[in-house]
Short mmCIF file of C-alpha atoms in Angstrom, two decimals:
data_model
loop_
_atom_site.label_atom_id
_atom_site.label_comp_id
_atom_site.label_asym_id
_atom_site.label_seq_id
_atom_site.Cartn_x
_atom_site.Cartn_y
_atom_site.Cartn_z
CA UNK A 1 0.00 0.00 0.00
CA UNK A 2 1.08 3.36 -0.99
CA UNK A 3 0.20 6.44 1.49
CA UNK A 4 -0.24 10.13 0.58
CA UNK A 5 -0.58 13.67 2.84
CA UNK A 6 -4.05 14.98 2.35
CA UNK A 7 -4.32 18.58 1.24
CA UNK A 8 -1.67 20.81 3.13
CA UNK A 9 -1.82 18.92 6.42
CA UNK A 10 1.00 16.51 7.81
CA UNK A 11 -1.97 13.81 8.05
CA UNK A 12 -1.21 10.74 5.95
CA UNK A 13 -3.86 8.34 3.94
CA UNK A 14 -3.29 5.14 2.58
CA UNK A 15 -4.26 6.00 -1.49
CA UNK A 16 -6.86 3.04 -1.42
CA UNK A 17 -9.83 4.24 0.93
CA UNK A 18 -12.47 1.32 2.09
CA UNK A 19 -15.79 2.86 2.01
CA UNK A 20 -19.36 1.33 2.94
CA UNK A 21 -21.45 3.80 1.35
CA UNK A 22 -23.35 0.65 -0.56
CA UNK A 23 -22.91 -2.08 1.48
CA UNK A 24 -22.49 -2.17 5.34
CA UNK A 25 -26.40 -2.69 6.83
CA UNK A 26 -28.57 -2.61 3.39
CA UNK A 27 -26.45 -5.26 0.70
CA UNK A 28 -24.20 -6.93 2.74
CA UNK A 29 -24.71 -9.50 5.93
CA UNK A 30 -22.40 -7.82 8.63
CA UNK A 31 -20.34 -11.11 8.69
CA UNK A 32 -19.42 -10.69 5.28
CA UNK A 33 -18.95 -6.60 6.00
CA UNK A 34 -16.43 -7.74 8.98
CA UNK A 35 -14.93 -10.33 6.13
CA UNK A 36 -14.18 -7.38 3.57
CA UNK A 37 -13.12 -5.28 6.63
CA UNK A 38 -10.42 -7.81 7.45
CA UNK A 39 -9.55 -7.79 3.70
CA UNK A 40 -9.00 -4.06 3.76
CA UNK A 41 -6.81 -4.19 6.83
CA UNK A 42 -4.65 -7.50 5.50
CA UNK A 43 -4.01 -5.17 2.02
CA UNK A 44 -2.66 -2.39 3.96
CA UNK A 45 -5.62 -0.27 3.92
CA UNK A 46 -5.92 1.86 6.89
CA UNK A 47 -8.03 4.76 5.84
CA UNK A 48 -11.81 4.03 6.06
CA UNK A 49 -14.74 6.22 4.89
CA UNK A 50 -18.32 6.27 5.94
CA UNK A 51 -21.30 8.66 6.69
CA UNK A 52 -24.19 8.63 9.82
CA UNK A 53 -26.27 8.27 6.66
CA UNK A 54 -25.23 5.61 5.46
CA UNK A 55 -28.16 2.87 6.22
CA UNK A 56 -29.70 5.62 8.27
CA UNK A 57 -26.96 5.25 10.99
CA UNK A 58 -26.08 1.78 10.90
CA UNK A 59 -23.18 1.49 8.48
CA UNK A 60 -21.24 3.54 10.80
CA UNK A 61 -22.24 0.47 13.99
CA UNK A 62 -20.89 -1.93 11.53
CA UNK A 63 -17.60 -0.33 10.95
CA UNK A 64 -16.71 0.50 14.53
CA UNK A 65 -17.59 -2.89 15.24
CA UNK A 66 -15.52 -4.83 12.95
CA UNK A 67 -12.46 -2.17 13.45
CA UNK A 68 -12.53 -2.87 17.22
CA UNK A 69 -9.54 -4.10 18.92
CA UNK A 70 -7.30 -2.32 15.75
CA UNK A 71 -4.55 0.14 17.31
CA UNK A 72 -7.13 3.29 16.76
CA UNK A 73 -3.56 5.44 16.45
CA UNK A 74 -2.66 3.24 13.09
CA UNK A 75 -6.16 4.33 11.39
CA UNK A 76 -7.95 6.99 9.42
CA UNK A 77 -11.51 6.75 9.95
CA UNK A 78 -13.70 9.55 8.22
CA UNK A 79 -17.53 10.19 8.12
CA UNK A 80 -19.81 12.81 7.00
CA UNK A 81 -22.65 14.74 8.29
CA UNK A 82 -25.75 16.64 6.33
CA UNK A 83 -28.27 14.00 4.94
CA UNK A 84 -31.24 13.25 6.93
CA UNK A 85 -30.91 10.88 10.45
CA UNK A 86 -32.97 9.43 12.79
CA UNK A 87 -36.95 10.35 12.21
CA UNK A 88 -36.19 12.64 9.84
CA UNK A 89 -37.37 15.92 12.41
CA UNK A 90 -36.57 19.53 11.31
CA UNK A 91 -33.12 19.42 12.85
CA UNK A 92 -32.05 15.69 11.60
CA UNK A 93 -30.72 17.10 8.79
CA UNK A 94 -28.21 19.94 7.33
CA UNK A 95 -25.16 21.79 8.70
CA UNK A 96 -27.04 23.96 11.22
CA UNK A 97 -24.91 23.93 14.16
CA UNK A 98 -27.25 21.94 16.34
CA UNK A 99 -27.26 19.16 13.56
CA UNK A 100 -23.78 19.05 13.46
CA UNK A 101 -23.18 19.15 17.59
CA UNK A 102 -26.00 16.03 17.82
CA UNK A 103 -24.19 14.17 14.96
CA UNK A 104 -20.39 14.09 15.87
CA UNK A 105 -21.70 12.55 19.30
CA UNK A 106 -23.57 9.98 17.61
CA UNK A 107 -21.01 9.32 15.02
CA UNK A 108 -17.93 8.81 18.01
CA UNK A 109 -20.47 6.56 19.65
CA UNK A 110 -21.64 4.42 16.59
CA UNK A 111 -17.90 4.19 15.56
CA UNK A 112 -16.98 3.20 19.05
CA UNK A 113 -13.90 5.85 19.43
CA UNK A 114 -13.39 9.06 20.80
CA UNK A 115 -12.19 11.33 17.42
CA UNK A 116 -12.56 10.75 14.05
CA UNK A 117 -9.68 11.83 12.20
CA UNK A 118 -11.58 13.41 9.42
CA UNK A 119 -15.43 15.22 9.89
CA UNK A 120 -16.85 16.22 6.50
CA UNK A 121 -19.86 18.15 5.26
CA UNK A 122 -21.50 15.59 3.07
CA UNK A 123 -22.92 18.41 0.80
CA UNK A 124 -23.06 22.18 0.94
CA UNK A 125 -26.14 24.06 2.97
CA UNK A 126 -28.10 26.42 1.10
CA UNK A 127 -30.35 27.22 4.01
CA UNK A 128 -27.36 27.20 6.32
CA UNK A 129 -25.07 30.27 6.64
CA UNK A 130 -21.30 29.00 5.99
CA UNK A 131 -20.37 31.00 8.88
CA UNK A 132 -22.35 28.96 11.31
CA UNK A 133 -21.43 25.94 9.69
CA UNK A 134 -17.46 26.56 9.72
CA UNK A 135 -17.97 27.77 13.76
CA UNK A 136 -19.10 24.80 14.47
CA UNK A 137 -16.45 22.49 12.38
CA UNK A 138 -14.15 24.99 14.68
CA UNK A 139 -15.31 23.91 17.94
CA UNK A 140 -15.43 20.46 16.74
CA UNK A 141 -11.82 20.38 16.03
CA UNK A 142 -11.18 22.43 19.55
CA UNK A 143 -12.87 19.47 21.86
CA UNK A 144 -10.99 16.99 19.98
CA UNK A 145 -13.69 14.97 18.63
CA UNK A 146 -12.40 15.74 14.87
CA UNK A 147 -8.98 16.02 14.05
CA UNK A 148 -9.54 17.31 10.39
CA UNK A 149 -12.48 19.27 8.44
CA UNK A 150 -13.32 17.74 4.75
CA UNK A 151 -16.60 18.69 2.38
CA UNK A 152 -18.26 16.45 -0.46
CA UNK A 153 -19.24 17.36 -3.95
CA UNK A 154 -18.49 20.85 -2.99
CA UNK A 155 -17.97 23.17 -6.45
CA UNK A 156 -15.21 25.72 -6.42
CA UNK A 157 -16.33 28.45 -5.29
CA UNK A 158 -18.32 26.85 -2.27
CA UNK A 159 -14.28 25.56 -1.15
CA UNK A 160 -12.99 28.86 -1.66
CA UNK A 161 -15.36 30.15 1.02
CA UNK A 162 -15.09 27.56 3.77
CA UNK A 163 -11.17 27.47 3.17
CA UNK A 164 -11.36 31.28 4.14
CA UNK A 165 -13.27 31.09 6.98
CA UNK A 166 -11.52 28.47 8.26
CA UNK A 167 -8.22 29.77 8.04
CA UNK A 168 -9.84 32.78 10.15
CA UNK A 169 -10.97 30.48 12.56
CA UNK A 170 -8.01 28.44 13.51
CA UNK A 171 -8.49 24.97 11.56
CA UNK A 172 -7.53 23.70 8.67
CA UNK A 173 -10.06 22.42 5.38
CA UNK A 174 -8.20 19.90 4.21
CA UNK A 175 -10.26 17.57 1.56
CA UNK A 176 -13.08 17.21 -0.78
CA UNK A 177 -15.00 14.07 -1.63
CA UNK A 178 -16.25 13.98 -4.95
CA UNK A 179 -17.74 11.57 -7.53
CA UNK A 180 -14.27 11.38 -10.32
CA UNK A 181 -13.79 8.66 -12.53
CA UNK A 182 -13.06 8.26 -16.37
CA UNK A 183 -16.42 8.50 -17.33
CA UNK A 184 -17.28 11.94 -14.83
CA UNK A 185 -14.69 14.36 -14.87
CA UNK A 186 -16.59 17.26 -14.31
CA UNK A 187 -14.13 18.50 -10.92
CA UNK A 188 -11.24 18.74 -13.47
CA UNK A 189 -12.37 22.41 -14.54
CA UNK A 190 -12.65 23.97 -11.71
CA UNK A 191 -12.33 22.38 -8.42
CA UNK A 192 -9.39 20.69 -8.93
CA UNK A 193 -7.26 23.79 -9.22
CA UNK A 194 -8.95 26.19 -7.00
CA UNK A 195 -7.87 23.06 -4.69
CA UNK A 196 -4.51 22.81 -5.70
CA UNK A 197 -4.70 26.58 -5.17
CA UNK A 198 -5.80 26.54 -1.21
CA UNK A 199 -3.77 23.02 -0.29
CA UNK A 200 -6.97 20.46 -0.60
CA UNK A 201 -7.04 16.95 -1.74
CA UNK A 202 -9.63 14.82 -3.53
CA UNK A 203 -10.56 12.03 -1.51
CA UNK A 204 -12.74 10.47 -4.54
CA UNK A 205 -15.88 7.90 -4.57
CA UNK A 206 -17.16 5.71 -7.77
CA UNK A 207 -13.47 5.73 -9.11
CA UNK A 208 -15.08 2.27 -11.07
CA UNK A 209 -18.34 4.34 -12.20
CA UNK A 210 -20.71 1.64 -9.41
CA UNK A 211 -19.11 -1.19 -11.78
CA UNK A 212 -19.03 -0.17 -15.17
CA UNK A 213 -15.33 0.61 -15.89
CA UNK A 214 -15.30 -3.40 -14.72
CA UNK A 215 -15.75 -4.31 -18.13
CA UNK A 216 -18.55 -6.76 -16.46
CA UNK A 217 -21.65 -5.07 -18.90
CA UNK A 218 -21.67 -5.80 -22.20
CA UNK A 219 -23.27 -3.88 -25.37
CA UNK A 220 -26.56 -5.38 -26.43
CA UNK A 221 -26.29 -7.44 -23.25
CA UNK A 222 -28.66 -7.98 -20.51
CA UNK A 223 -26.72 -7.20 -17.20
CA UNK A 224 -25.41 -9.92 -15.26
CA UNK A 225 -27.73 -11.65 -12.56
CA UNK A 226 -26.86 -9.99 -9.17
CA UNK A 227 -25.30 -7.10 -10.72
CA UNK A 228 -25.40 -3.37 -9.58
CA UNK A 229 -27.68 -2.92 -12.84
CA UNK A 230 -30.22 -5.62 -11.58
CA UNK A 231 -30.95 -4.42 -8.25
CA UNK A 232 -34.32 -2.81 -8.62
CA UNK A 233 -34.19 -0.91 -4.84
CA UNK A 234 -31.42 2.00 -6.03
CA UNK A 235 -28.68 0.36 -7.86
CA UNK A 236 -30.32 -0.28 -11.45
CA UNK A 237 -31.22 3.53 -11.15
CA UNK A 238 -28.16 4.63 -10.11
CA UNK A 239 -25.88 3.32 -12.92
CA UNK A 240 -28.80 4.01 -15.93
CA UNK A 241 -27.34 7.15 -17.06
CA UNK A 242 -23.82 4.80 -17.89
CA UNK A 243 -25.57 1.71 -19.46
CA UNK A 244 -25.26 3.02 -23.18
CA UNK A 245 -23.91 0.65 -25.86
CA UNK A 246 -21.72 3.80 -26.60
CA UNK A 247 -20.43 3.92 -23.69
CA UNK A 248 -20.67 0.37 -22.87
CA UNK A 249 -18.32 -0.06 -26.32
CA UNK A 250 -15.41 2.28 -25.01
CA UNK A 251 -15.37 0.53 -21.53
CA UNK A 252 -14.87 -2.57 -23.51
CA UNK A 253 -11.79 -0.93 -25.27
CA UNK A 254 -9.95 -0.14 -22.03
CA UNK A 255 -9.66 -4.25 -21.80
CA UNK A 256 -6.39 -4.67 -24.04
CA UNK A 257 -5.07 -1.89 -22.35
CA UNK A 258 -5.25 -3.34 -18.78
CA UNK A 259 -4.39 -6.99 -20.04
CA UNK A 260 -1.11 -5.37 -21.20
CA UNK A 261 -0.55 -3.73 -17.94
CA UNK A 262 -1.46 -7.06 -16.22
CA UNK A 263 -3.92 -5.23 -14.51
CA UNK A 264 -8.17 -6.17 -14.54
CA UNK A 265 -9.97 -2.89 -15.53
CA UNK A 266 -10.92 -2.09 -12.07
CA UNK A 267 -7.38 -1.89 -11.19
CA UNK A 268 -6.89 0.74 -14.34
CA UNK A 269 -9.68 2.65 -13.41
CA UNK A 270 -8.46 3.23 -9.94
CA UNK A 271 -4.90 3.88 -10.50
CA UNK A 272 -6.03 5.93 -13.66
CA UNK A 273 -8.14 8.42 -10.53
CA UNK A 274 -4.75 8.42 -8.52
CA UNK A 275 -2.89 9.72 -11.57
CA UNK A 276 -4.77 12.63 -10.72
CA UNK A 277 -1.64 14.65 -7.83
CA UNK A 278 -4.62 16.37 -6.66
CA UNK A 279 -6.05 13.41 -5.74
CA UNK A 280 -4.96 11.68 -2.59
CA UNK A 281 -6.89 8.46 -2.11
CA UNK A 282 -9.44 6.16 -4.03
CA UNK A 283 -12.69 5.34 -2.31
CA UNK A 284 -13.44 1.38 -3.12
CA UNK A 285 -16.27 -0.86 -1.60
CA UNK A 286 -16.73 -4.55 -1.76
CA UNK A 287 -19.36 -7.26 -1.11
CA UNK A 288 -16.59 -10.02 -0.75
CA UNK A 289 -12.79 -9.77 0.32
CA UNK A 290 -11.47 -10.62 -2.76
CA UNK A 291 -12.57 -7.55 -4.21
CA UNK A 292 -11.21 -5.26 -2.13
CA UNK A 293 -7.88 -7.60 -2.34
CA UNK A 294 -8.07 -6.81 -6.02
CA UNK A 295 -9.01 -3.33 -5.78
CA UNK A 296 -6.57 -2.43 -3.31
CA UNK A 297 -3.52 -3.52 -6.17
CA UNK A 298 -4.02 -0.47 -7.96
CA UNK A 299 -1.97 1.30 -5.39
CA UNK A 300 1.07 2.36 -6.56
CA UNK A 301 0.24 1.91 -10.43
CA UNK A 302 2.29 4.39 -12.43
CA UNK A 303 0.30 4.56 -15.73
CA UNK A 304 3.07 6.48 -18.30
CA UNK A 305 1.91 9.26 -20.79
CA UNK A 306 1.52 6.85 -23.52
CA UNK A 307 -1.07 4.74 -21.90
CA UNK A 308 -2.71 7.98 -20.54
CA UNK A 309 -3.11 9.04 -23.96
CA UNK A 310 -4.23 5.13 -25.34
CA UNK A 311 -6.81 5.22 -22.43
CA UNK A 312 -8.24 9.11 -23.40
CA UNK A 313 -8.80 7.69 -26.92
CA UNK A 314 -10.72 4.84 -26.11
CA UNK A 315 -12.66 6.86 -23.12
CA UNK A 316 -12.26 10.53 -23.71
CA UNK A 317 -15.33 11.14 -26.09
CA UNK A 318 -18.13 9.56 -23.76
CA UNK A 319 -16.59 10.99 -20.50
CA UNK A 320 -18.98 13.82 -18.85
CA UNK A 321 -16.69 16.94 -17.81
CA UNK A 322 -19.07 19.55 -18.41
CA UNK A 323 -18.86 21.35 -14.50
CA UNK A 324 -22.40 22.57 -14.81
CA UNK A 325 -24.22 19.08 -14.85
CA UNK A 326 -25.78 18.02 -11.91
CA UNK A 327 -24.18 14.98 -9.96
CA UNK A 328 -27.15 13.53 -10.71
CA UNK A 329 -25.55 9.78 -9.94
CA UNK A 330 -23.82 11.74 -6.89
CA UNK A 331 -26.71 13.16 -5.74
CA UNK A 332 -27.82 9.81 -3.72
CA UNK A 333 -26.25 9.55 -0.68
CA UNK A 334 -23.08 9.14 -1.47
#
């Protein structure tokens, strides 16, 4: 495993990131979460992402769980705070700063630890002044209960903002989380250098596209039983926008390309994310431990010019880099 600083902070990730944003408590049994868990930790992965969201709260019980008895000092464990919890009441959800105060309890508590190393606004508030919002990231960081601040699928000028205000207020925004893969690109444009700009990584999710840059779905093809594009309750939805024969056809051309590398196309599409300097880990889930096994070999993958350049002509027409699109695939709770 290969580790990186994230943004302009002395805190170091490991570039492969487990994440249970699909899985823990709604796919997977929590034996078989503990199983990939175990995985993660055996590949060297010690940086682990999740969200009080996730499952409505319980993907963050069935982290904490399976991470107990792990030197807490040796990991990196991140979650997120904005989508609705709980009941759903008028405070369950947002960046107010009573939202915010509830939900780092209830995170440390679900997680089983005292600190997270990394607290991130899952999206930006609109009904929320940033000012209250970064105060209360502040205080946060003061008690000790977060050692970092990071955002999600925040655009440029959104970062800009909260870097300012919390450089005024003593702590450091160190990370974004957004959706970046070859097929959605749209952070290149923008976000990506204002980041570079203020010191802030990418910490991405979906670096595989939910399983299409696996090769797995063919043109013309009914998707295979089991699959991501089967599962009527989200998944099916989710990946829709991505299950053109067009772009179904250039996914297929990225095969020759990672049998010469000896790599499976998962493994391309990962390291092909962490190509990215601005990027400083890979967010990867699994159902089984060999998949995260497999996933977490794309660390340290340098992919030269030349097979940048074979991989943008296969890919580069039917990729989505247009920063004014919704994340309309990013926009579920991710």
């Amino acid at each position: 495993m290969e580790f990186r600083y994230l943004g302009n902070s002395g805190l170091k990730i490991s570039e492969i990131i487990y994440g249970n944003w699909l899985t823990h408590a709604s796919q997977v049994e929590n034996d078989a979460a503990n199983a990939t868990i175990r995985a993660a930790l055996d590949a060297g992965i010690s940086s682990f992402d999740t969200a009080d969201a996730y499952a409505n709260t319980a993907a963050e019980v069935v982290l904490g769980d399976a991470l107990k008895g792990e030197r807490r000092e040796s990991l990196e464990i991140f979650t997120k705070v904005y989508w609705p919890t709980g009941p759903g009441g008028k405070n369950d959800t947002g960046l107010s700063r009573k939202h915010i105060m509830e939900s780092i309890n209830g995170s440390l508590t679900r997680l089983g630890t005292d600190y997270v190393d990394l607290y991130q606004a899952h999206r930006f508030d609109y009904a929320t002044p940033i000012e209250e919002t970064m105060q209360a990231f502040a205080d946060i960081v003061r008690q000790g209960k977060a050692l970092y601040i990071g955002v999600s699928e925040w655009n440029a000028d959104q970062i800009r903002a909260g870097h300012k205000l919390a450089k005024e207020l003593g702590f450091q925004l160190i990370s974004n989380q957004p959706q970046y893969n070859l097929l959605w690109r749209v952070i290149e444009q923008e976000v990506v250098p204002t980041s570079e700009e203020l010191g802030v990584s990418q910490i991405v999710f979906s670096p595989i596209a939910q399983g299409i840059l696996t090769g797995k779905y063919q043109p013309g093809q009914p998707a295979p039983e089991g699959s991501r594009a089967t599962d009527e309750k989200g998944g099916k939805n989710m990946i829709s926008r991505w299950m053109r024969d067009e772009i179904l056809t250039a996914v297929q051309g990225l095969k020759p390309i990672a049998d010469e590398l000896e790599l499976t196309q998962a493994q391309l599409a990962v390291a092909w994310v962490l190509q990215n300097p601005n990027v400083a880990g890979a967010i990867v889930g699994a159902s089984r431990p060999e998949q995260i096994a497999s996933n977490a070999a794309a660390a340290g993958v340098k992919l030269e010019a030349s097979v940048l350049a074979q991989i943008e002509s296969v890919i580069g027409a039917v990729a989505e880099t247009d920063p004014s699109l919704t994340q309309s695939p990013a926009e579920r709770v991710a």
